[in-house]
mmCIF file of C-alpha atoms in Angstrom:
data_model
loop_
_atom_site.group_PDB
_atom_site.id
_atom_site.type_symbol
_atom_site.label_atom_id
_atom_site.label_comp_id
_atom_site.label_asym_id
_atom_site.label_seq_id
_atom_site.Cartn_x
_atom_site.Cartn_y
_atom_site.Cartn_z
ATOM 1 C CA MET A 1383 -14.873 -24.544 4.789
ATOM 2 C CA VAL A 1384 -17.578 -24.364 7.483
ATOM 3 C CA ALA A 1385 -21.032 -24.321 5.892
ATOM 4 C CA GLY A 1386 -22.730 -20.950 6.162
ATOM 5 C CA ALA A 1387 -19.606 -19.156 7.369
ATOM 6 C CA ARG A 1388 -19.335 -15.560 6.306
ATOM 7 C CA ALA A 1389 -17.177 -12.572 7.066
ATOM 8 C CA ILE A 1390 -18.441 -10.152 9.682
ATOM 9 C CA ARG A 1391 -16.045 -7.443 8.515
ATOM 10 C CA PRO A 1392 -14.686 -6.278 5.159
ATOM 11 C CA GLY A 1393 -11.480 -7.816 3.938
ATOM 12 C CA GLY A 1394 -8.714 -6.065 2.043
ATOM 13 C CA ILE A 1395 -5.629 -7.212 0.184
ATOM 14 C CA ASN A 1396 -2.039 -6.021 -0.257
ATOM 15 C CA VAL A 1397 0.174 -6.349 -3.312
ATOM 16 C CA GLU A 1398 3.953 -6.418 -3.354
ATOM 17 C CA PRO A 1399 5.913 -3.394 -2.053
ATOM 18 C CA GLY A 1400 6.757 -0.757 -4.646
ATOM 19 C CA MET A 1401 10.237 -0.425 -3.154
ATOM 20 C CA ARG A 1402 12.419 -2.367 -0.734
ATOM 21 C CA PRO A 1403 15.152 0.210 -0.148
ATOM 22 C CA TRP A 1404 17.121 -1.964 2.262
ATOM 23 C CA ARG A 1405 17.622 -4.323 -0.700
ATOM 24 C CA TYR A 1406 17.635 -2.052 -3.737
ATOM 25 C CA GLY A 1407 17.125 1.687 -4.039
ATOM 26 C CA GLY A 1408 14.899 1.663 -7.117
ATOM 27 C CA ALA A 1409 11.549 0.148 -7.981
ATOM 28 C CA ASN A 1410 10.993 -3.405 -6.744
ATOM 29 C CA PRO A 1411 11.475 -5.646 -9.832
ATOM 30 C CA ASP A 1412 8.604 -7.870 -8.670
ATOM 31 C CA SER A 1413 6.101 -5.054 -8.200
ATOM 32 C CA TRP A 1414 3.598 -2.904 -10.066
ATOM 33 C CA TRP A 1415 6.246 -0.163 -10.150
ATOM 34 C CA CYS A 1416 9.000 -2.051 -11.958
ATOM 35 C CA ARG A 1417 10.557 -0.413 -15.006
ATOM 36 C CA PRO A 1418 11.111 -1.903 -18.476
ATOM 37 C CA ARG A 1419 14.169 -4.182 -18.556
ATOM 38 C CA ALA A 1420 14.160 -4.185 -14.757
ATOM 39 C CA CYS A 1421 11.133 -6.396 -14.046
ATOM 40 C CA ASN A 1422 10.863 -9.960 -12.858
ATOM 41 C CA GLY A 1423 9.595 -11.972 -15.816
ATOM 42 C CA VAL A 1424 7.451 -9.268 -17.444
ATOM 43 C CA ALA A 1425 8.215 -6.473 -19.880
ATOM 44 C CA ASN A 1426 6.699 -3.760 -17.708
ATOM 45 C CA GLY A 1427 5.041 -3.369 -14.322
ATOM 46 C CA THR A 1428 1.719 -2.603 -15.996
ATOM 47 C CA VAL A 1429 1.500 -6.327 -16.796
ATOM 48 C CA PHE A 1430 1.329 -6.992 -13.049
ATOM 49 C CA VAL A 1431 -1.215 -4.194 -12.626
ATOM 50 C CA ASP A 1432 -3.645 -5.476 -15.228
ATOM 51 C CA HIS A 1433 -3.422 -9.162 -14.365
ATOM 52 C CA GLU A 1434 -3.630 -8.695 -10.610
ATOM 53 C CA LEU A 1435 -6.475 -6.194 -10.674
ATOM 54 C CA ARG A 1436 -8.580 -8.792 -12.493
ATOM 55 C CA LEU A 1437 -7.826 -11.293 -9.756
ATOM 56 C CA ILE A 1438 -8.486 -8.767 -6.982
ATOM 57 C CA SER A 1439 -11.818 -7.748 -8.527
ATOM 58 C CA LYS A 1440 -12.994 -11.367 -8.269
ATOM 59 C CA LEU A 1441 -11.814 -11.742 -4.690
ATOM 60 C CA GLY A 1442 -14.377 -9.450 -3.091
ATOM 61 C CA ALA A 1443 -11.743 -7.414 -1.259
ATOM 62 C CA LYS A 1444 -13.055 -4.102 0.028
ATOM 63 C CA ARG A 1445 -9.797 -2.237 -0.437
ATOM 64 C CA LEU A 1446 -6.420 -2.656 -2.113
ATOM 65 C CA ARG A 1447 -3.535 -1.356 -0.047
ATOM 66 C CA LEU A 1448 -0.390 -0.536 -2.017
ATOM 67 C CA GLU A 1449 2.610 1.758 -2.026
ATOM 68 C CA PHE A 1450 2.915 4.895 -4.119
ATOM 69 C CA PRO A 1451 6.615 5.633 -3.545
ATOM 70 C CA TRP A 1452 7.467 9.316 -3.498
ATOM 71 C CA PRO A 1453 10.953 8.811 -5.085
ATOM 72 C CA LEU A 1454 9.388 7.117 -8.118
ATOM 73 C CA ILE A 1455 6.747 9.808 -8.592
ATOM 74 C CA GLU A 1456 8.918 12.881 -7.956
ATOM 75 C CA PRO A 1457 12.416 11.789 -9.060
ATOM 76 C CA SER A 1458 13.661 15.386 -9.104
ATOM 77 C CA ARG A 1459 12.415 18.279 -7.023
ATOM 78 C CA ASN A 1460 9.206 19.651 -8.577
ATOM 79 C CA VAL A 1461 9.474 17.214 -11.510
ATOM 80 C CA PHE A 1462 6.684 14.677 -11.333
ATOM 81 C CA ASP A 1463 6.226 11.499 -13.333
ATOM 82 C CA TRP A 1464 2.590 10.544 -12.792
ATOM 83 C CA ARG A 1465 2.365 7.934 -15.521
ATOM 84 C CA ARG A 1466 2.516 4.748 -13.454
ATOM 85 C CA ALA A 1467 0.395 6.214 -10.664
ATOM 86 C CA ASP A 1468 -2.180 7.369 -13.224
ATOM 87 C CA TYR A 1469 -2.197 3.935 -14.800
ATOM 88 C CA ILE A 1470 -2.825 2.216 -11.471
ATOM 89 C CA VAL A 1471 -5.574 4.613 -10.385
ATOM 90 C CA LYS A 1472 -7.331 4.516 -13.727
ATOM 91 C CA ARG A 1473 -7.233 0.746 -14.044
ATOM 92 C CA ALA A 1474 -8.385 0.263 -10.443
ATOM 93 C CA HIS A 1475 -11.376 2.459 -11.250
ATOM 94 C CA ARG A 1476 -12.152 0.304 -14.293
ATOM 95 C CA TYR A 1477 -12.230 -2.787 -12.065
ATOM 96 C CA ARG A 1478 -14.089 -0.979 -9.263
ATOM 97 C CA VAL A 1479 -11.285 -1.647 -6.802
ATOM 98 C CA ALA A 1480 -10.929 0.942 -4.020
ATOM 99 C CA LEU A 1481 -7.330 1.977 -3.379
ATOM 100 C CA LEU A 1482 -5.549 2.792 -0.153
ATOM 101 C CA PRO A 1483 -2.320 4.493 -1.289
ATOM 102 C CA ILE A 1484 0.632 4.412 1.090
ATOM 103 C CA LEU A 1485 2.685 7.579 0.573
ATOM 104 C CA LEU A 1486 6.227 6.838 1.648
ATOM 105 C CA TYR A 1487 10.013 6.982 1.182
ATOM 106 C CA THR A 1488 12.150 10.031 0.713
ATOM 107 C CA PRO A 1489 13.693 10.975 -2.669
ATOM 108 C CA GLU A 1490 17.458 11.219 -2.962
ATOM 109 C CA TRP A 1491 17.208 14.955 -3.650
ATOM 110 C CA GLU A 1492 15.675 15.370 -0.180
ATOM 111 C CA ALA A 1493 17.662 13.000 2.042
ATOM 112 C CA ARG A 1494 20.549 10.570 1.900
ATOM 113 C CA HIS A 1495 18.444 7.416 2.263
ATOM 114 C CA PRO A 1496 14.816 6.647 1.337
ATOM 115 C CA THR A 1497 14.026 5.842 4.964
ATOM 116 C CA ASP A 1498 15.409 9.122 6.333
ATOM 117 C CA PRO A 1499 13.009 11.838 7.514
ATOM 118 C CA PRO A 1500 12.280 14.508 4.900
ATOM 119 C CA ARG A 1501 11.608 18.135 5.635
ATOM 120 C CA PRO A 1502 7.938 18.484 6.535
ATOM 121 C CA GLY A 1503 7.352 21.076 3.821
ATOM 122 C CA SER A 1504 8.688 18.772 1.119
ATOM 123 C CA TYR A 1505 6.559 15.824 2.201
ATOM 124 C CA SER A 1506 3.516 18.059 2.594
ATOM 125 C CA ALA A 1507 3.961 19.391 -0.944
ATOM 126 C CA PHE A 1508 4.125 15.856 -2.353
ATOM 127 C CA VAL A 1509 1.046 14.716 -0.443
ATOM 128 C CA ALA A 1510 -0.825 17.837 -1.531
ATOM 129 C CA ALA A 1511 0.039 17.216 -5.177
ATOM 130 C CA PHE A 1512 -1.007 13.576 -4.882
ATOM 131 C CA ALA A 1513 -4.285 14.282 -3.091
ATOM 132 C CA HIS A 1514 -5.117 17.113 -5.476
ATOM 133 C CA ARG A 1515 -4.597 14.884 -8.496
ATOM 134 C CA TYR A 1516 -6.567 11.888 -7.228
ATOM 135 C CA ARG A 1517 -9.176 13.497 -5.005
ATOM 136 C CA ALA A 1518 -11.990 12.257 -7.270
ATOM 137 C CA SER A 1519 -10.755 8.656 -7.151
ATOM 138 C CA ILE A 1520 -9.275 8.060 -3.683
ATOM 139 C CA GLU A 1521 -10.914 8.650 -0.329
ATOM 140 C CA ALA A 1522 -8.274 7.458 2.165
ATOM 141 C CA TYR A 1523 -4.509 7.979 2.387
ATOM 142 C CA GLU A 1524 -2.006 6.139 4.574
ATOM 143 C CA LEU A 1525 1.015 8.160 5.676
ATOM 144 C CA TRP A 1526 4.080 5.874 5.597
ATOM 145 C CA ASN A 1527 4.413 2.163 6.353
ATOM 146 C CA GLU A 1528 5.610 0.588 9.602
ATOM 147 C CA PRO A 1529 7.415 3.706 10.852
ATOM 148 C CA ASP A 1530 8.333 1.853 14.033
ATOM 149 C CA LEU A 1531 10.896 -0.194 12.062
ATOM 150 C CA GLU A 1532 14.267 1.234 11.065
ATOM 151 C CA ARG A 1533 14.198 -0.476 7.683
ATOM 152 C CA TYR A 1534 11.238 1.759 6.785
ATOM 153 C CA TRP A 1535 11.875 4.819 8.972
ATOM 154 C CA THR A 1536 15.166 5.865 10.549
ATOM 155 C CA GLY A 1537 13.627 8.768 12.438
ATOM 156 C CA THR A 1538 12.076 8.896 15.881
ATOM 157 C CA PRO A 1539 8.356 8.736 16.731
ATOM 158 C CA GLN A 1540 8.480 12.493 17.291
ATOM 159 C CA GLN A 1541 9.954 13.030 13.831
ATOM 160 C CA TYR A 1542 7.259 10.824 12.328
ATOM 161 C CA VAL A 1543 4.588 13.008 13.898
ATOM 162 C CA GLU A 1544 6.258 16.316 13.049
ATOM 163 C CA LYS A 1545 7.626 15.519 9.571
ATOM 164 C CA ILE A 1546 5.086 13.043 8.197
ATOM 165 C CA LEU A 1547 1.812 12.701 10.079
ATOM 166 C CA ARG A 1548 0.875 16.280 10.883
ATOM 167 C CA PRO A 1549 2.058 17.932 7.641
ATOM 168 C CA GLY A 1550 0.721 15.045 5.566
ATOM 169 C CA ALA A 1551 -2.688 15.188 7.223
ATOM 170 C CA ARG A 1552 -2.911 18.950 6.730
ATOM 171 C CA ALA A 1553 -2.064 18.507 3.049
ATOM 172 C CA VAL A 1554 -4.738 15.860 2.554
ATOM 173 C CA MET A 1555 -7.382 17.933 4.311
ATOM 174 C CA ALA A 1556 -6.505 21.027 2.306
ATOM 175 C CA GLN A 1557 -6.966 19.201 -0.993
ATOM 176 C CA ASP A 1558 -9.683 16.702 -0.085
ATOM 177 C CA PRO A 1559 -11.557 17.614 3.105
ATOM 178 C CA HIS A 1560 -13.755 14.511 2.898
ATOM 179 C CA ALA A 1561 -10.860 12.056 2.712
ATOM 180 C CA ARG A 1562 -9.670 9.974 5.637
ATOM 181 C CA VAL A 1563 -6.092 9.911 6.900
ATOM 182 C CA VAL A 1564 -4.804 6.516 8.024
ATOM 183 C CA LEU A 1565 -1.997 6.347 10.571
ATOM 184 C CA GLY A 1566 1.088 4.644 9.169
ATOM 185 C CA GLY A 1567 0.558 1.238 10.731
ATOM 186 C CA PRO A 1568 3.315 -0.087 13.029
ATOM 187 C CA ALA A 1569 4.634 -3.592 12.326
ATOM 188 C CA THR A 1570 2.959 -4.959 15.468
ATOM 189 C CA ALA A 1571 0.492 -3.793 18.059
ATOM 190 C CA ASP A 1572 3.297 -1.576 19.340
ATOM 191 C CA LEU A 1573 1.521 0.134 22.204
ATOM 192 C CA GLU A 1574 4.542 2.162 23.296
ATOM 193 C CA TRP A 1575 4.967 3.557 19.785
ATOM 194 C CA LEU A 1576 1.247 4.338 19.454
ATOM 195 C CA ASN A 1577 1.247 6.164 22.761
ATOM 196 C CA GLN A 1578 4.238 8.216 21.637
ATOM 197 C CA VAL A 1579 2.250 9.327 18.591
ATOM 198 C CA TYR A 1580 -0.200 10.867 21.044
ATOM 199 C CA ARG A 1581 2.554 12.162 23.298
ATOM 200 C CA PHE A 1582 4.038 14.200 20.442
ATOM 201 C CA GLY A 1583 0.722 15.632 19.332
ATOM 202 C CA GLY A 1584 -0.299 13.291 16.524
ATOM 203 C CA GLY A 1585 -3.636 12.164 17.921
ATOM 204 C CA THR A 1586 -5.696 14.707 16.007
ATOM 205 C CA SER A 1587 -3.937 14.077 12.679
ATOM 206 C CA PHE A 1588 -5.474 10.752 11.683
ATOM 207 C CA ASP A 1589 -8.981 9.374 11.257
ATOM 208 C CA VAL A 1590 -8.173 5.664 11.193
ATOM 209 C CA MET A 1591 -5.918 3.757 13.579
ATOM 210 C CA SER A 1592 -3.845 1.054 11.888
ATOM 211 C CA PHE A 1593 -1.523 -1.742 12.913
ATOM 212 C CA HIS A 1594 0.002 -4.896 11.402
ATOM 213 C CA ASP A 1595 0.143 -8.345 12.951
ATOM 214 C CA TYR A 1596 1.927 -11.489 11.812
ATOM 215 C CA SER A 1597 1.408 -13.526 14.970
ATOM 216 C CA GLY A 1598 -0.643 -15.921 12.842
ATOM 217 C CA ASP A 1599 -3.265 -16.908 15.402
ATOM 218 C CA SER A 1600 -5.840 -15.561 17.860
ATOM 219 C CA GLN A 1601 -3.208 -13.209 19.298
ATOM 220 C CA ILE A 1602 -4.262 -10.870 16.477
ATOM 221 C CA LEU A 1603 -7.686 -10.466 18.090
ATOM 222 C CA THR A 1604 -6.117 -9.814 21.486
ATOM 223 C CA ASP A 1605 -3.755 -7.271 19.973
ATOM 224 C CA ALA A 1606 -6.664 -5.454 18.325
ATOM 225 C CA ARG A 1607 -8.282 -5.046 21.735
ATOM 226 C CA LEU A 1608 -5.036 -3.659 23.143
ATOM 227 C CA VAL A 1609 -4.906 -1.119 20.317
ATOM 228 C CA GLN A 1610 -8.498 -0.216 21.082
ATOM 229 C CA ASP A 1611 -7.459 0.394 24.693
ATOM 230 C CA VAL A 1612 -4.935 2.970 23.451
ATOM 231 C CA LEU A 1613 -7.692 4.804 21.600
ATOM 232 C CA ARG A 1614 -9.916 4.735 24.662
ATOM 233 C CA ALA A 1615 -7.113 6.017 26.878
ATOM 234 C CA HIS A 1616 -6.833 9.070 24.635
ATOM 235 C CA GLY A 1617 -10.553 9.677 24.317
ATOM 236 C CA GLN A 1618 -10.789 8.417 20.727
ATOM 237 C CA ALA A 1619 -12.620 5.124 21.133
ATOM 238 C CA ARG A 1620 -14.851 5.877 18.151
ATOM 239 C CA LYS A 1621 -11.986 5.815 15.649
ATOM 240 C CA PRO A 1622 -11.983 2.660 13.498
ATOM 241 C CA ILE A 1623 -9.076 0.218 13.597
ATOM 242 C CA TRP A 1624 -7.760 -1.229 10.348
ATOM 243 C CA LEU A 1625 -5.544 -4.299 10.354
ATOM 244 C CA GLY A 1626 -3.313 -3.146 7.515
ATOM 245 C CA GLU A 1627 -1.367 -6.390 7.136
ATOM 246 C CA TYR A 1628 -1.707 -9.904 8.459
ATOM 247 C CA GLY A 1629 -0.711 -13.256 7.029
ATOM 248 C CA ILE A 1630 1.394 -16.350 7.315
ATOM 249 C CA GLN A 1631 3.814 -18.033 4.916
ATOM 250 C CA GLU A 1632 2.642 -21.276 3.330
ATOM 251 C CA ALA A 1633 3.922 -22.557 0.004
ATOM 252 C CA GLU A 1634 1.490 -25.447 -0.521
ATOM 253 C CA THR A 1635 -1.642 -24.698 -2.529
ATOM 254 C CA THR A 1636 -3.684 -26.510 0.129
ATOM 255 C CA ASP A 1637 -2.504 -23.763 2.571
ATOM 256 C CA VAL A 1638 -4.492 -25.060 5.560
ATOM 257 C CA HIS A 1639 -2.880 -22.528 7.928
ATOM 258 C CA GLN A 1640 -3.648 -19.563 5.700
ATOM 259 C CA GLN A 1641 -7.251 -20.695 5.388
ATOM 260 C CA ALA A 1642 -7.596 -21.050 9.141
ATOM 261 C CA LEU A 1643 -6.158 -17.588 9.737
ATOM 262 C CA LEU A 1644 -8.472 -16.027 7.153
ATOM 263 C CA ARG A 1645 -11.530 -17.622 8.759
ATOM 264 C CA LEU A 1646 -10.444 -16.526 12.215
ATOM 265 C CA VAL A 1647 -9.696 -12.894 11.398
ATOM 266 C CA LEU A 1648 -12.654 -12.335 9.084
ATOM 267 C CA THR A 1649 -15.304 -14.057 11.218
ATOM 268 C CA ALA A 1650 -14.276 -13.646 14.885
ATOM 269 C CA LYS A 1651 -15.479 -10.825 17.096
ATOM 270 C CA ALA A 1652 -12.810 -8.129 17.501
ATOM 271 C CA PRO A 1653 -12.513 -4.325 17.191
ATOM 272 C CA ILE A 1654 -11.256 -4.541 13.597
ATOM 273 C CA ALA A 1655 -13.158 -2.567 10.953
ATOM 274 C CA LEU A 1656 -11.088 -3.794 7.981
ATOM 275 C CA ALA A 1657 -8.580 -6.660 7.736
ATOM 276 C CA SER A 1658 -6.147 -6.644 4.791
ATOM 277 C CA TRP A 1659 -4.283 -9.830 3.944
ATOM 278 C CA TYR A 1660 -0.617 -9.748 2.917
ATOM 279 C CA SER A 1661 -0.449 -10.564 0.070
ATOM 280 C CA LEU A 1662 -2.215 -11.456 -3.198
ATOM 281 C CA ARG A 1663 0.627 -13.643 -4.497
ATOM 282 C CA ASP A 1664 3.922 -15.093 -3.390
ATOM 283 C CA ASP A 1665 6.767 -12.831 -4.426
ATOM 284 C CA ASN A 1666 10.509 -12.640 -4.665
ATOM 285 C CA VAL A 1667 12.682 -10.329 -2.616
ATOM 286 C CA MET A 1668 15.043 -9.039 -5.277
ATOM 287 C CA SER A 1669 18.083 -6.953 -6.030
ATOM 288 C CA CYS A 1670 18.638 -5.177 -9.312
ATOM 289 C CA CYS A 1671 19.879 -4.615 -11.969
ATOM 290 C CA PRO A 1672 19.572 -7.084 -13.607
ATOM 291 C CA PRO A 1673 16.820 -8.458 -11.353
ATOM 292 C CA ALA A 1674 18.070 -11.249 -9.115
ATOM 293 C CA THR A 1675 16.132 -13.183 -6.485
ATOM 294 C CA ILE A 1676 17.486 -13.027 -2.940
ATOM 295 C CA LYS A 1677 14.739 -15.102 -1.330
ATOM 296 C CA GLU A 1678 11.185 -16.217 -1.931
ATOM 297 C CA GLU A 1679 8.268 -15.319 0.320
ATOM 298 C CA THR A 1680 5.078 -17.373 0.354
ATOM 299 C CA TYR A 1681 2.557 -15.072 2.036
ATOM 300 C CA GLY A 1682 0.363 -15.024 -1.075
ATOM 301 C CA LEU A 1683 -3.088 -16.466 -1.663
ATOM 302 C CA MET A 1684 -1.631 -17.459 -5.026
ATOM 303 C CA THR A 1685 1.754 -18.743 -6.046
ATOM 304 C CA SER A 1686 4.165 -16.451 -7.849
ATOM 305 C CA GLY A 1687 2.918 -18.086 -11.068
ATOM 306 C CA TYR A 1688 -0.717 -17.238 -10.167
ATOM 307 C CA GLN A 1689 -1.822 -20.742 -9.281
ATOM 308 C CA THR A 1690 -4.573 -20.228 -6.741
ATOM 309 C CA LYS A 1691 -4.142 -21.613 -3.274
ATOM 310 C CA ALA A 1692 -7.222 -22.805 -1.439
ATOM 311 C CA GLY A 1693 -7.005 -19.637 0.655
ATOM 312 C CA TYR A 1694 -7.911 -17.479 -2.341
ATOM 313 C CA GLN A 1695 -11.229 -19.292 -2.678
ATOM 314 C CA THR A 1696 -11.734 -19.265 1.077
ATOM 315 C CA MET A 1697 -11.339 -15.503 1.239
ATOM 316 C CA ARG A 1698 -13.561 -15.037 -1.794
ATOM 317 C CA GLN A 1699 -16.324 -17.211 -0.333
ATOM 318 C CA LEU A 1700 -16.162 -15.429 3.011
ATOM 319 C CA LEU A 1701 -16.245 -11.950 1.499
ATOM 320 C CA CYS A 1702 -18.860 -12.692 -1.130
ATOM 321 C CA ARG A 1703 -21.219 -13.763 1.648
ATOM 322 C CA GLU A 1704 -20.454 -10.730 3.820
ATOM 323 C CA GLY A 1705 -23.699 -9.404 5.307
ATOM 324 C CA GLY A 1706 -25.588 -12.625 4.527
ATOM 325 C CA ALA A 1707 -26.164 -12.062 0.811
ATOM 326 C CA PRO A 1708 -23.927 -12.980 -2.120
ATOM 327 C CA GLN A 1709 -22.214 -9.983 -3.604
ATOM 328 C CA ALA A 1710 -21.110 -9.434 -7.187
ATOM 329 C CA CYS A 1711 -17.514 -10.394 -6.496
ATOM 330 C CA SER A 1712 -16.879 -11.622 -10.002
ATOM 331 C CA ARG A 1713 -18.995 -9.177 -11.974
ATOM 332 C CA VAL A 1714 -16.368 -7.371 -13.943
ATOM 333 C CA ARG A 1715 -17.310 -5.745 -17.184
ATOM 334 C CA ALA A 1716 -16.382 -8.072 -20.041
ATOM 335 C CA ALA A 1717 -15.343 -5.263 -22.307
ATOM 336 C CA LEU A 1718 -13.127 -2.696 -20.636
ATOM 337 C CA GLU A 1719 -12.251 0.592 -22.229
ATOM 338 C CA PRO A 1720 -8.800 0.909 -23.818
ATOM 339 C CA ALA A 1721 -6.004 1.935 -21.503
ATOM 340 C CA SER A 1722 -6.483 5.685 -21.807
ATOM 341 C CA ILE A 1723 -4.747 7.133 -18.799
ATOM 342 C CA PHE A 1724 -5.831 10.526 -17.561
ATOM 343 C CA GLY A 1725 -3.063 13.067 -17.186
ATOM 344 C CA CYS A 1726 -0.812 11.555 -19.866
ATOM 345 C CA ARG A 1727 -1.505 14.111 -22.553
ATOM 346 C CA THR A 1728 -2.800 17.007 -20.511
ATOM 347 C CA THR A 1729 -1.136 19.903 -18.821
ATOM 348 C CA SER A 1730 -0.232 19.795 -15.164
ATOM 349 C CA ARG A 1731 -3.088 20.218 -12.716
ATOM 350 C CA GLY A 1732 -3.052 22.566 -9.769
ATOM 351 C CA PRO A 1733 -0.468 24.881 -8.266
ATOM 352 C CA PHE A 1734 1.616 22.103 -6.745
ATOM 353 C CA VAL A 1735 3.029 20.669 -9.962
ATOM 354 C CA ALA A 1736 5.809 22.854 -11.283
ATOM 355 C CA GLN A 1737 6.586 20.431 -14.091
ATOM 356 C CA THR A 1738 5.059 17.119 -15.141
ATOM 357 C CA ILE A 1739 6.733 14.603 -17.434
ATOM 358 C CA MET A 1740 4.180 13.866 -20.153
ATOM 359 C CA SER A 1741 3.792 11.221 -22.802
ATOM 360 C CA ARG A 1742 3.047 12.616 -26.254
ATOM 361 C CA SER A 1743 2.344 9.220 -27.788
ATOM 362 C CA THR A 1744 -0.610 6.843 -27.570
ATOM 363 C CA GLU A 1745 1.450 4.212 -25.735
ATOM 364 C CA PRO A 1746 0.240 3.109 -22.292
ATOM 365 C CA CYS A 1747 1.448 5.578 -19.703
ATOM 366 C CA GLY A 1748 3.108 2.842 -17.705
ATOM 367 C CA ILE A 1749 5.878 2.636 -20.306
ATOM 368 C CA GLU A 1750 8.753 4.628 -18.944
ATOM 369 C CA THR A 1751 11.238 6.822 -20.751
ATOM 370 C CA THR A 1752 14.873 7.496 -20.108
ATOM 371 C CA SER A 1753 13.916 10.766 -18.447
ATOM 372 C CA ILE A 1754 13.366 8.821 -15.237
ATOM 373 C CA ARG A 1755 16.717 7.960 -13.772
ATOM 374 C CA LYS A 1756 17.390 5.215 -11.299
ATOM 375 C CA SER A 1757 17.123 6.294 -7.707
ATOM 376 C CA GLN A 1758 19.200 5.324 -4.751
ATOM 377 C CA GLN A 1759 21.821 2.563 -4.658
ATOM 378 C CA THR A 1760 21.364 -0.588 -2.651
ATOM 379 C CA THR A 1761 21.681 0.120 1.060
ATOM 380 C CA ALA A 1762 21.388 -2.164 4.063
ATOM 381 C CA THR A 1763 21.359 -5.957 3.897
ATOM 382 C CA GLU A 1764 18.653 -6.687 6.424
ATOM 383 C CA ALA A 1765 16.347 -9.690 6.152
ATOM 384 C CA ALA A 1766 13.404 -9.531 3.767
ATOM 385 C CA ARG A 1767 10.193 -7.587 4.500
#
């Protein structure tokens, strides 16, 4: 690593998707959302949560971007299961990790497929319930993921604006006026798609512009400037741009290409306010059930077995020197409080929750019960991610 190098912008991190509905309609077996007896190598997804939050807290990442899938939180209309979401939010708070929740996918009671557009009132009600519950813990919400790709969104740009962005933004503002709304980042610097968001009236419904970029080199910086040009063209040049995902696959723990990309994106001049690497660890694209690996992806700064690649230390060193002074990247309280998850033994909060599935025991709230049924069946067979 170059002596004295330091990040000139905050860095974030992604963890594995909560769902991959083009592979399997339920919770991703290799994710924080996996259910007992349907997880990849662990008894419960809370094992991933606890272990990976420790690693993230030492990394110096400004923000953790992760999915909070609507079908897993509201499996039946007006019946909410907050236990896993509560567990994640509470544990992130313990480790002082700021969350960027991605609110996405449509429950089977609302549409045929998870990627189909919901009715705007249904999505708005879910976002309102979510923002109301976590308004003291979360200060930014991302509305969907890569809605320019059919594997994530089968609707049009107009439907994204009218059924997701505008109603979702109104719901967030109604519950948490100080929160920021992040545009669901397209998979690339898709200028045509971004301009259509403005064309259909979505320009006033987000505070942060977002895009993803897997070009793997300095094209990312060029693309960020092109995205900035879109903002300028619509009179919104002051809005920040977040690079929601970037990365490159590299299996070797020496990961020279990942290190080079991290240094470039975190230290080079560009209109990027936050750059979030995809992802913390290598993962498996899986079907279920039982869990079965379809393919392996090596985007992680760690292997799937949590062996650190050199890129993990590179990112940590860059971020811990951000602003010219070492930061307390590894200062995590030695003794954490027991896993007492708010909401698990209380009544429902707010007018938006008609019924909440509660745990009456002292078990961690991440442990699921049979009251949560499996969601949709496996759909398309597209390539991974």
